[in-house]
């Protein structure tokens, strides 16, 4: 006998059960929805103004600079002359991941980069973890790059007007200073460009990229004159462990090739141009890195690098016996490293834009200014945070922390490309990873191997960072997620019927 108090509609169409806790953590955002929401923010939309040339320059601008101008001085003492091999290993690791990035960027052309790819393939919790790693990759690397910029600025000032910024104001605590003022200044300058709009920022970046490539080619032409084959006599003095450790540090040099993927919602033809920009930029950067590193070690014994953060400028001075060439390179490096700050800061703001649109971080990060078409509040908040971080923390600690966050995110991208191939095999793809799943598996393996080469201190910092991120997700993002709101709305709508 039927219960007379139960409406017929409810008996024939029972309300679906609310997803359980585990199911909510694994909820995925459909690819079609990700693409449909492209460019949409609070109060406005991002403007599609970037072509293949600008996208390639964004990736080169975000990648080429710090690793060769700054981190080389830290990597050579770990590997000796075999640092060139370390660059190749780091480049191969980046290449495998770049292939996966290229396929996903052409398939899911949105601003969130690997965060969005993980959301579409592995669920919300993994997407959050990936996004939190990207904050470490982009936000912290802005700070690390800014630290190196201050070192070259001092070289430039010393060679031109004979003065330098006092150590108390040009180095963070722990490196003999109180506050790194130049690092803060370069971040604020980049912020000013970004507030003007994506197209204007891309133009400024293109000019700076041309300058940095010219500077590295000039270094090779002059540095080769001081080349001594004897500097390569003991090629691998610290063994393969040293090569691996240097490679893990130098992976920091490749961070940024994926920056084009963060511009997916501002590209004119994202599906066609994003894969091309990612691969083209990585090829150019790797070739320059290996050649410059080979010349640098050939021109200066590896034992004398002693963690110099302006190594290339010092080599130019030693080879020529004149301060002019070192000063010129320092001037180019000031411009080059500034472009890294500009493009990486851009990538960070766009990733937070995507996460905010999904409800996982506050809405302020997805507000778009109607006149400039940029997330103005987002840019201001991120710039101030990165500037203060750069002014207070030494370069080495920042570089290693950035590397481990990036490697973790890249590992997830290699998994995501395989998952999407299995779950959505017939989706249109403008680029496909060859020999899948073999190459994505190699990319994943290389990332894990290089993470294992990092120090216990770096792992401890990473563990604390991830713990803080998970607390934030469960306290804020898990409850405010737009997918969570959609799940809770379904039973309510059904009950009304």
Short mmCIF file of C-alpha atoms in Angstrom, two decimals:
data_model
loop_
_atom_site.label_atom_id
_atom_site.label_comp_id
_atom_site.label_asym_id
_atom_site.label_seq_id
_atom_site.Cartn_x
_atom_site.Cartn_y
_atom_site.Cartn_z
CA UNK A 1 0.00 0.00 0.00
CA UNK A 2 1.36 3.40 -1.04
CA UNK A 3 2.05 6.13 1.46
CA UNK A 4 -0.73 8.69 0.79
CA UNK A 5 1.37 11.52 2.19
CA UNK A 6 4.08 11.17 -0.46
CA UNK A 7 3.60 13.23 -3.64
CA UNK A 8 3.40 11.10 -6.78
CA UNK A 9 6.26 13.01 -8.39
CA UNK A 10 8.60 12.14 -5.54
CA UNK A 11 7.66 8.44 -5.70
CA UNK A 12 8.36 8.20 -9.43
CA UNK A 13 11.36 10.57 -9.55
CA UNK A 14 13.29 10.37 -6.28
CA UNK A 15 15.85 13.10 -5.65
CA UNK A 16 19.37 11.98 -6.40
CA UNK A 17 21.60 11.47 -3.41
CA UNK A 18 24.16 14.13 -2.62
CA UNK A 19 27.63 12.89 -3.69
CA UNK A 20 29.69 11.43 -0.87
CA UNK A 21 32.86 13.05 0.49
CA UNK A 22 35.19 10.97 -1.67
CA UNK A 23 33.12 11.59 -4.79
CA UNK A 24 33.18 15.34 -4.16
CA UNK A 25 36.97 15.31 -3.99
CA UNK A 26 37.11 13.52 -7.36
CA UNK A 27 34.51 15.60 -9.20
CA UNK A 28 35.78 16.69 -12.60
CA UNK A 29 35.01 19.79 -14.60
CA UNK A 30 33.93 18.94 -18.17
CA UNK A 31 36.33 20.09 -20.89
CA UNK A 32 33.48 21.75 -22.76
CA UNK A 33 32.62 23.84 -19.71
CA UNK A 34 36.24 24.84 -19.19
CA UNK A 35 36.50 26.06 -22.76
CA UNK A 36 33.08 27.77 -22.74
CA UNK A 37 34.05 29.82 -19.67
CA UNK A 38 37.27 30.98 -21.31
CA UNK A 39 38.00 34.65 -20.71
CA UNK A 40 35.02 35.22 -18.43
CA UNK A 41 35.70 36.94 -15.13
CA UNK A 42 33.91 38.97 -12.51
CA UNK A 43 32.72 42.17 -14.20
CA UNK A 44 34.42 41.66 -17.58
CA UNK A 45 36.32 39.39 -19.95
CA UNK A 46 39.96 38.96 -20.91
CA UNK A 47 40.87 40.20 -24.39
CA UNK A 48 42.13 37.89 -27.14
CA UNK A 49 45.07 39.83 -28.57
CA UNK A 50 48.07 37.44 -28.66
CA UNK A 51 49.37 35.62 -31.74
CA UNK A 52 52.01 32.88 -32.18
CA UNK A 53 54.92 35.35 -32.05
CA UNK A 54 53.76 36.95 -28.80
CA UNK A 55 53.00 33.57 -27.21
CA UNK A 56 56.45 32.23 -28.12
CA UNK A 57 58.08 35.36 -26.72
CA UNK A 58 56.08 34.96 -23.50
CA UNK A 59 57.43 31.44 -23.03
CA UNK A 60 61.00 32.44 -23.91
CA UNK A 61 60.69 35.53 -21.74
CA UNK A 62 59.53 33.45 -18.78
CA UNK A 63 62.24 30.82 -19.28
CA UNK A 64 65.41 32.34 -20.65
CA UNK A 65 67.32 34.38 -18.15
CA UNK A 66 67.65 33.43 -14.53
CA UNK A 67 69.00 29.92 -14.99
CA UNK A 68 71.86 30.98 -17.21
CA UNK A 69 72.47 34.46 -15.82
CA UNK A 70 72.10 33.58 -12.13
CA UNK A 71 71.65 29.92 -11.14
CA UNK A 72 74.60 28.74 -13.28
CA UNK A 73 76.91 30.05 -10.56
CA UNK A 74 75.22 27.75 -8.03
CA UNK A 75 75.06 24.69 -10.28
CA UNK A 76 78.67 24.52 -11.52
CA UNK A 77 80.18 23.76 -8.06
CA UNK A 78 77.79 20.80 -7.79
CA UNK A 79 78.62 19.16 -11.14
CA UNK A 80 81.87 20.69 -12.38
CA UNK A 81 82.29 20.83 -16.19
CA UNK A 82 79.53 18.22 -16.44
CA UNK A 83 77.08 21.03 -15.78
CA UNK A 84 76.51 20.98 -19.55
CA UNK A 85 75.21 17.42 -19.12
CA UNK A 86 73.04 18.66 -16.26
CA UNK A 87 71.46 21.18 -18.61
CA UNK A 88 70.76 18.42 -21.13
CA UNK A 89 69.14 16.19 -18.47
CA UNK A 90 67.02 19.06 -17.18
CA UNK A 91 66.12 19.91 -20.78
CA UNK A 92 65.03 16.33 -21.52
CA UNK A 93 62.86 16.36 -18.42
CA UNK A 94 61.31 19.60 -19.62
CA UNK A 95 60.92 18.23 -23.17
CA UNK A 96 58.88 15.19 -22.14
CA UNK A 97 56.61 17.39 -20.07
CA UNK A 98 56.47 20.01 -22.84
CA UNK A 99 55.04 17.41 -25.22
CA UNK A 100 52.24 16.70 -22.76
CA UNK A 101 51.68 20.41 -22.19
CA UNK A 102 51.47 20.99 -25.94
CA UNK A 103 48.76 18.35 -26.42
CA UNK A 104 46.68 19.55 -23.47
CA UNK A 105 47.11 23.24 -24.33
CA UNK A 106 45.75 22.59 -27.81
CA UNK A 107 42.87 20.49 -26.46
CA UNK A 108 41.94 22.64 -23.41
CA UNK A 109 43.05 26.20 -24.34
CA UNK A 110 42.31 27.97 -21.05
CA UNK A 111 44.18 30.20 -18.60
CA UNK A 112 44.67 27.69 -15.80
CA UNK A 113 47.46 25.68 -17.43
CA UNK A 114 48.09 22.33 -15.70
CA UNK A 115 45.59 23.21 -12.94
CA UNK A 116 42.75 23.18 -15.50
CA UNK A 117 44.10 20.05 -17.19
CA UNK A 118 44.07 18.22 -13.85
CA UNK A 119 40.54 19.48 -13.09
CA UNK A 120 39.27 17.98 -16.35
CA UNK A 121 41.01 14.62 -15.91
CA UNK A 122 41.78 13.76 -12.27
CA UNK A 123 39.29 15.69 -10.17
CA UNK A 124 39.09 18.71 -7.92
CA UNK A 125 41.47 17.69 -5.13
CA UNK A 126 44.28 16.82 -7.54
CA UNK A 127 43.55 20.03 -9.47
CA UNK A 128 43.88 22.02 -6.25
CA UNK A 129 47.18 20.31 -5.41
CA UNK A 130 48.42 21.10 -8.92
CA UNK A 131 47.26 24.71 -8.68
CA UNK A 132 48.95 25.10 -5.30
CA UNK A 133 52.18 23.75 -6.84
CA UNK A 134 51.81 26.31 -9.63
CA UNK A 135 51.65 29.07 -7.03
CA UNK A 136 54.99 27.72 -5.81
CA UNK A 137 56.29 27.51 -9.39
CA UNK A 138 55.23 30.95 -10.56
CA UNK A 139 54.82 33.08 -7.47
CA UNK A 140 57.97 31.96 -5.69
CA UNK A 141 60.04 31.92 -8.89
CA UNK A 142 59.15 35.58 -9.45
CA UNK A 143 60.78 36.24 -6.10
CA UNK A 144 63.81 34.09 -6.93
CA UNK A 145 64.33 35.82 -10.27
CA UNK A 146 64.01 39.25 -8.66
CA UNK A 147 66.80 38.37 -6.20
CA UNK A 148 69.18 37.66 -9.10
CA UNK A 149 68.18 40.89 -10.82
CA UNK A 150 69.53 42.88 -7.90
CA UNK A 151 72.95 41.23 -8.24
CA UNK A 152 73.29 42.27 -11.88
CA UNK A 153 71.98 45.74 -11.11
CA UNK A 154 74.87 46.18 -8.70
CA UNK A 155 77.30 45.00 -11.39
CA UNK A 156 75.85 47.59 -13.76
CA UNK A 157 76.01 50.42 -11.23
CA UNK A 158 79.58 49.54 -10.28
CA UNK A 159 80.71 49.52 -13.92
CA UNK A 160 79.00 52.76 -14.89
CA UNK A 161 79.01 55.17 -11.96
CA UNK A 162 81.30 53.33 -9.57
CA UNK A 163 78.82 52.84 -6.76
CA UNK A 164 76.71 49.93 -5.57
CA UNK A 165 73.65 49.55 -3.43
CA UNK A 166 74.73 48.78 0.15
CA UNK A 167 74.51 45.12 1.14
CA UNK A 168 72.00 46.00 3.83
CA UNK A 169 69.56 47.11 1.10
CA UNK A 170 70.51 44.68 -1.69
CA UNK A 171 70.52 41.33 0.10
CA UNK A 172 67.93 39.50 2.19
CA UNK A 173 68.41 38.36 5.80
CA UNK A 174 70.70 35.35 5.82
CA UNK A 175 72.80 36.73 2.97
CA UNK A 176 74.25 39.61 4.92
CA UNK A 177 71.48 42.14 4.34
CA UNK A 178 68.30 43.44 5.86
CA UNK A 179 66.02 44.02 2.89
CA UNK A 180 66.53 43.39 -0.87
CA UNK A 181 65.23 46.67 -2.26
CA UNK A 182 66.13 46.04 -5.96
CA UNK A 183 64.17 42.78 -5.91
CA UNK A 184 61.08 44.61 -4.71
CA UNK A 185 61.53 47.36 -7.30
CA UNK A 186 61.69 45.02 -10.31
CA UNK A 187 58.51 43.23 -9.23
CA UNK A 188 56.68 46.55 -8.89
CA UNK A 189 57.92 47.62 -12.35
CA UNK A 190 56.57 44.40 -13.86
CA UNK A 191 53.28 45.01 -12.07
CA UNK A 192 53.02 48.43 -13.70
CA UNK A 193 53.39 46.88 -17.18
CA UNK A 194 50.80 44.18 -16.48
CA UNK A 195 48.24 46.68 -15.28
CA UNK A 196 48.42 48.30 -18.71
CA UNK A 197 47.09 45.22 -20.50
CA UNK A 198 48.24 41.90 -22.01
CA UNK A 199 49.06 43.32 -25.46
CA UNK A 200 51.18 46.15 -24.05
CA UNK A 201 53.00 43.76 -21.72
CA UNK A 202 53.67 41.36 -24.62
CA UNK A 203 55.24 44.16 -26.67
CA UNK A 204 57.56 45.17 -23.84
CA UNK A 205 58.48 41.53 -23.27
CA UNK A 206 59.32 40.94 -26.95
CA UNK A 207 61.82 43.82 -26.90
CA UNK A 208 63.44 42.46 -23.73
CA UNK A 209 63.64 38.92 -25.16
CA UNK A 210 65.50 40.16 -28.24
CA UNK A 211 67.96 41.99 -25.96
CA UNK A 212 68.61 38.92 -23.80
CA UNK A 213 69.23 36.62 -26.77
CA UNK A 214 71.65 39.17 -28.26
CA UNK A 215 73.44 39.39 -24.88
CA UNK A 216 73.95 35.62 -24.66
CA UNK A 217 75.23 35.43 -28.24
CA UNK A 218 77.65 38.27 -27.45
CA UNK A 219 78.85 36.37 -24.37
CA UNK A 220 79.56 33.29 -26.52
CA UNK A 221 81.54 35.33 -29.08
CA UNK A 222 83.73 36.89 -26.40
CA UNK A 223 83.84 33.99 -23.94
CA UNK A 224 85.10 31.53 -26.58
CA UNK A 225 88.30 33.59 -26.79
CA UNK A 226 89.11 32.53 -23.23
CA UNK A 227 88.23 28.88 -23.82
CA UNK A 228 90.74 26.40 -22.34
CA UNK A 229 90.28 22.71 -23.04
CA UNK A 230 92.09 21.92 -19.78
CA UNK A 231 89.04 23.18 -17.90
CA UNK A 232 87.25 20.05 -19.11
CA UNK A 233 90.05 17.64 -18.10
CA UNK A 234 88.17 16.35 -15.05
CA UNK A 235 84.72 16.33 -16.65
CA UNK A 236 82.68 14.77 -13.84
CA UNK A 237 84.60 15.42 -10.59
CA UNK A 238 81.60 14.87 -8.32
CA UNK A 239 80.15 11.89 -10.15
CA UNK A 240 76.69 11.30 -11.49
CA UNK A 241 75.20 12.33 -8.14
CA UNK A 242 76.63 15.81 -8.68
CA UNK A 243 75.27 15.93 -12.23
CA UNK A 244 71.84 14.91 -10.96
CA UNK A 245 71.87 17.45 -8.12
CA UNK A 246 72.92 20.22 -10.49
CA UNK A 247 70.25 19.11 -12.96
CA UNK A 248 67.57 19.38 -10.28
CA UNK A 249 68.74 22.91 -9.47
CA UNK A 250 69.02 23.85 -13.14
CA UNK A 251 65.51 22.63 -13.83
CA UNK A 252 64.64 26.01 -12.37
CA UNK A 253 66.12 27.37 -15.61
CA UNK A 254 63.37 25.70 -17.65
CA UNK A 255 60.51 26.91 -15.54
CA UNK A 256 58.40 29.13 -17.72
CA UNK A 257 58.22 27.26 -21.04
CA UNK A 258 54.63 26.48 -20.05
CA UNK A 259 53.86 30.19 -19.59
CA UNK A 260 52.19 30.32 -23.00
CA UNK A 261 49.60 27.85 -21.70
CA UNK A 262 48.51 30.39 -19.10
CA UNK A 263 47.62 32.77 -21.95
CA UNK A 264 45.06 30.40 -23.45
CA UNK A 265 42.17 32.82 -22.92
CA UNK A 266 44.02 35.77 -24.44
CA UNK A 267 45.35 34.01 -27.56
CA UNK A 268 43.75 34.74 -30.93
CA UNK A 269 43.95 31.12 -32.08
CA UNK A 270 44.77 29.19 -28.92
CA UNK A 271 44.30 25.64 -30.19
CA UNK A 272 46.69 26.15 -33.10
CA UNK A 273 49.27 28.50 -31.57
CA UNK A 274 49.73 27.26 -27.99
CA UNK A 275 51.37 23.89 -28.86
CA UNK A 276 53.64 25.56 -31.39
CA UNK A 277 54.71 28.29 -28.98
CA UNK A 278 55.52 25.82 -26.20
CA UNK A 279 57.69 23.55 -28.36
CA UNK A 280 59.42 26.34 -30.27
CA UNK A 281 60.36 28.21 -27.11
CA UNK A 282 61.80 25.11 -25.44
CA UNK A 283 64.01 24.27 -28.44
CA UNK A 284 65.43 27.81 -28.59
CA UNK A 285 66.05 28.01 -24.86
CA UNK A 286 67.71 24.59 -24.55
CA UNK A 287 70.11 25.30 -27.42
CA UNK A 288 71.17 28.61 -25.89
CA UNK A 289 71.60 27.12 -22.41
CA UNK A 290 73.88 24.30 -23.50
CA UNK A 291 76.08 26.53 -25.69
CA UNK A 292 76.44 29.27 -23.08
CA UNK A 293 77.19 26.78 -20.28
CA UNK A 294 79.83 25.06 -22.42
CA UNK A 295 81.57 28.36 -23.17
CA UNK A 296 81.35 29.53 -19.55
CA UNK A 297 82.98 26.42 -18.09
CA UNK A 298 85.59 26.42 -20.84
CA UNK A 299 86.53 30.00 -20.05
CA UNK A 300 86.68 29.67 -16.26
CA UNK A 301 87.76 26.71 -14.07
CA UNK A 302 84.75 25.23 -12.36
CA UNK A 303 86.32 25.57 -8.90
CA UNK A 304 86.25 29.37 -9.25
CA UNK A 305 82.52 29.75 -9.81
CA UNK A 306 81.95 29.72 -6.02
CA UNK A 307 78.20 30.47 -6.14
CA UNK A 308 78.60 33.75 -8.03
CA UNK A 309 75.17 35.12 -8.92
CA UNK A 310 76.62 37.27 -11.72
CA UNK A 311 78.91 34.61 -13.20
CA UNK A 312 78.67 35.57 -16.86
CA UNK A 313 79.55 39.22 -16.27
CA UNK A 314 82.59 38.15 -14.24
CA UNK A 315 83.74 35.83 -17.05
CA UNK A 316 83.47 38.67 -19.58
CA UNK A 317 85.68 40.83 -17.36
CA UNK A 318 88.24 38.04 -16.86
CA UNK A 319 88.49 37.17 -20.55
CA UNK A 320 88.81 40.71 -21.88
CA UNK A 321 90.58 42.30 -18.93
CA UNK A 322 88.19 45.20 -19.32
CA UNK A 323 85.17 46.22 -17.31
CA UNK A 324 83.23 47.48 -20.35
CA UNK A 325 82.07 44.08 -21.64
CA UNK A 326 81.08 42.84 -18.22
CA UNK A 327 79.17 46.04 -17.63
CA UNK A 328 77.43 45.70 -21.00
CA UNK A 329 76.41 42.13 -20.20
CA UNK A 330 75.18 43.23 -16.78
CA UNK A 331 73.01 45.88 -18.48
CA UNK A 332 71.55 43.24 -20.81
CA UNK A 333 71.01 40.89 -17.87
CA UNK A 334 69.10 43.58 -15.98
CA UNK A 335 66.73 43.81 -18.96
CA UNK A 336 66.64 40.05 -19.52
CA UNK A 337 65.82 39.09 -15.96
CA UNK A 338 63.19 41.83 -15.78
CA UNK A 339 61.38 40.12 -18.67
CA UNK A 340 61.33 36.86 -16.69
CA UNK A 341 59.74 38.67 -13.76
CA UNK A 342 57.17 40.23 -16.10
CA UNK A 343 56.09 37.02 -17.87
CA UNK A 344 56.16 34.73 -14.84
CA UNK A 345 54.16 37.25 -12.82
CA UNK A 346 51.68 37.31 -15.72
CA UNK A 347 51.37 33.52 -15.59
CA UNK A 348 50.74 33.52 -11.85
CA UNK A 349 47.91 36.03 -12.11
CA UNK A 350 46.19 34.03 -14.85
CA UNK A 351 46.39 30.77 -12.91
CA UNK A 352 44.81 32.40 -9.86
CA UNK A 353 42.23 33.93 -12.21
CA UNK A 354 41.16 30.42 -13.30
CA UNK A 355 41.14 29.05 -9.76
CA UNK A 356 39.07 32.00 -8.57
CA UNK A 357 36.53 31.52 -11.36
CA UNK A 358 36.09 27.95 -10.14
CA UNK A 359 35.48 29.20 -6.61
CA UNK A 360 38.60 27.62 -5.08
CA UNK A 361 40.18 30.97 -4.16
CA UNK A 362 38.45 34.30 -3.40
CA UNK A 363 36.55 36.09 -6.19
CA UNK A 364 38.83 39.11 -6.03
CA UNK A 365 41.34 37.21 -8.17
CA UNK A 366 38.90 36.88 -11.09
CA UNK A 367 37.68 40.47 -11.22
CA UNK A 368 38.46 41.99 -14.62
CA UNK A 369 38.88 45.71 -15.09
CA UNK A 370 36.48 46.80 -17.85
CA UNK A 371 38.88 49.31 -19.48
CA UNK A 372 42.15 47.33 -19.57
CA UNK A 373 40.68 43.82 -19.69
CA UNK A 374 43.11 42.69 -16.96
CA UNK A 375 42.58 41.22 -13.47
CA UNK A 376 43.80 44.38 -11.76
CA UNK A 377 43.24 43.46 -8.09
CA UNK A 378 44.76 40.04 -8.72
CA UNK A 379 47.87 41.66 -10.21
CA UNK A 380 48.27 44.07 -7.31
CA UNK A 381 47.92 41.37 -4.62
CA UNK A 382 50.28 38.90 -6.30
CA UNK A 383 52.89 41.58 -7.04
CA UNK A 384 53.04 42.82 -3.46
CA UNK A 385 53.29 39.26 -2.13
CA UNK A 386 56.09 38.28 -4.54
CA UNK A 387 57.93 41.55 -3.98
CA UNK A 388 58.02 41.12 -0.22
CA UNK A 389 59.06 37.48 -0.61
CA UNK A 390 61.92 38.46 -2.94
CA UNK A 391 63.11 41.10 -0.50
CA UNK A 392 63.26 38.73 2.46
CA UNK A 393 64.43 35.25 1.32
CA UNK A 394 67.80 34.14 -0.24
CA UNK A 395 67.96 32.95 -3.86
CA UNK A 396 69.08 29.35 -3.31
CA UNK A 397 66.19 28.48 -1.03
CA UNK A 398 63.69 30.06 -3.43
CA UNK A 399 65.11 28.30 -6.50
CA UNK A 400 64.98 24.80 -4.99
CA UNK A 401 61.48 25.31 -3.58
CA UNK A 402 60.32 26.47 -7.00
CA UNK A 403 61.89 23.46 -8.72
CA UNK A 404 60.15 20.87 -6.54
CA UNK A 405 56.75 22.52 -6.99
CA UNK A 406 57.24 22.67 -10.75
CA UNK A 407 58.40 19.07 -11.04
CA UNK A 408 55.34 17.90 -9.11
CA UNK A 409 53.01 19.87 -11.39
CA UNK A 410 54.77 18.57 -14.50
CA UNK A 411 54.45 15.00 -13.25
CA UNK A 412 50.69 15.49 -12.96
CA UNK A 413 50.50 16.88 -16.51
CA UNK A 414 52.15 13.73 -17.86
CA UNK A 415 49.47 11.68 -16.10
CA UNK A 416 46.67 13.98 -17.27
CA UNK A 417 47.49 13.60 -20.95
CA UNK A 418 47.24 9.81 -20.69
CA UNK A 419 43.99 9.97 -18.69
CA UNK A 420 42.37 12.31 -21.23
CA UNK A 421 43.43 10.01 -24.08
CA UNK A 422 41.64 7.14 -22.33
CA UNK A 423 38.51 8.99 -21.21
CA UNK A 424 38.04 11.26 -24.26
CA UNK A 425 39.85 9.50 -27.13
CA UNK A 426 37.86 11.20 -29.89
CA UNK A 427 38.33 14.81 -28.80
CA UNK A 428 39.88 17.04 -31.50
CA UNK A 429 43.60 17.52 -30.81
CA UNK A 430 45.79 19.98 -32.70
CA UNK A 431 48.91 18.23 -31.34
CA UNK A 432 49.41 14.68 -30.12
CA UNK A 433 52.27 13.36 -27.97
CA UNK A 434 54.11 10.76 -30.07
CA UNK A 435 54.54 7.25 -28.66
CA UNK A 436 51.98 7.85 -25.92
CA UNK A 437 51.89 6.58 -23.19
CA UNK A 438 55.63 5.84 -23.36
CA UNK A 439 56.86 9.44 -23.55
CA UNK A 440 54.46 10.73 -20.87
CA UNK A 441 55.63 7.86 -18.64
CA UNK A 442 59.24 8.90 -19.24
CA UNK A 443 58.32 12.49 -18.43
CA UNK A 444 56.72 11.38 -15.18
CA UNK A 445 59.72 9.23 -14.30
CA UNK A 446 62.23 12.01 -14.98
CA UNK A 447 60.25 14.42 -12.81
CA UNK A 448 60.17 11.96 -9.90
CA UNK A 449 63.88 11.22 -10.29
CA UNK A 450 64.85 14.89 -10.22
CA UNK A 451 62.59 15.55 -7.24
CA UNK A 452 64.49 12.81 -5.43
CA UNK A 453 67.76 14.68 -6.09
CA UNK A 454 66.65 17.71 -4.10
CA UNK A 455 67.69 18.19 -0.47
CA UNK A 456 65.78 17.06 2.59
CA UNK A 457 65.30 20.71 3.56
CA UNK A 458 63.59 21.40 0.22
CA UNK A 459 61.31 18.41 0.75
CA UNK A 460 60.45 19.65 4.24
CA UNK A 461 59.55 23.09 2.86
CA UNK A 462 57.46 21.43 0.16
CA UNK A 463 55.67 19.29 2.76
CA UNK A 464 54.80 22.33 4.84
CA UNK A 465 53.64 24.20 1.73
CA UNK A 466 51.35 21.33 0.68
CA UNK A 467 49.94 20.98 4.20
CA UNK A 468 49.04 24.68 4.26
CA UNK A 469 47.43 24.33 0.84
CA UNK A 470 45.30 21.35 1.88
CA UNK A 471 44.11 23.17 4.99
CA UNK A 472 43.06 26.12 2.83
CA UNK A 473 41.28 23.82 0.37
CA UNK A 474 39.23 21.99 2.99
CA UNK A 475 38.42 25.17 4.94
CA UNK A 476 37.61 27.36 1.93
CA UNK A 477 37.83 25.88 -1.57
CA UNK A 478 36.04 22.57 -0.98
CA UNK A 479 32.93 24.35 0.31
CA UNK A 480 32.90 27.28 -2.13
CA UNK A 481 33.73 25.38 -5.30
CA UNK A 482 31.31 26.15 -8.14
CA UNK A 483 31.02 22.42 -8.81
CA UNK A 484 30.05 21.95 -5.16
CA UNK A 485 27.35 24.58 -5.58
CA UNK A 486 26.06 22.75 -8.64
CA UNK A 487 25.95 19.45 -6.72
CA UNK A 488 23.97 20.97 -3.86
CA UNK A 489 21.54 22.69 -6.26
CA UNK A 490 20.44 19.46 -7.99
CA UNK A 491 18.62 17.86 -5.01
CA UNK A 492 16.97 21.19 -4.17
CA UNK A 493 15.63 21.63 -7.68
CA UNK A 494 14.40 18.04 -7.79
CA UNK A 495 12.63 18.40 -4.44
CA UNK A 496 10.77 21.47 -5.68
CA UNK A 497 9.47 19.52 -8.64
#
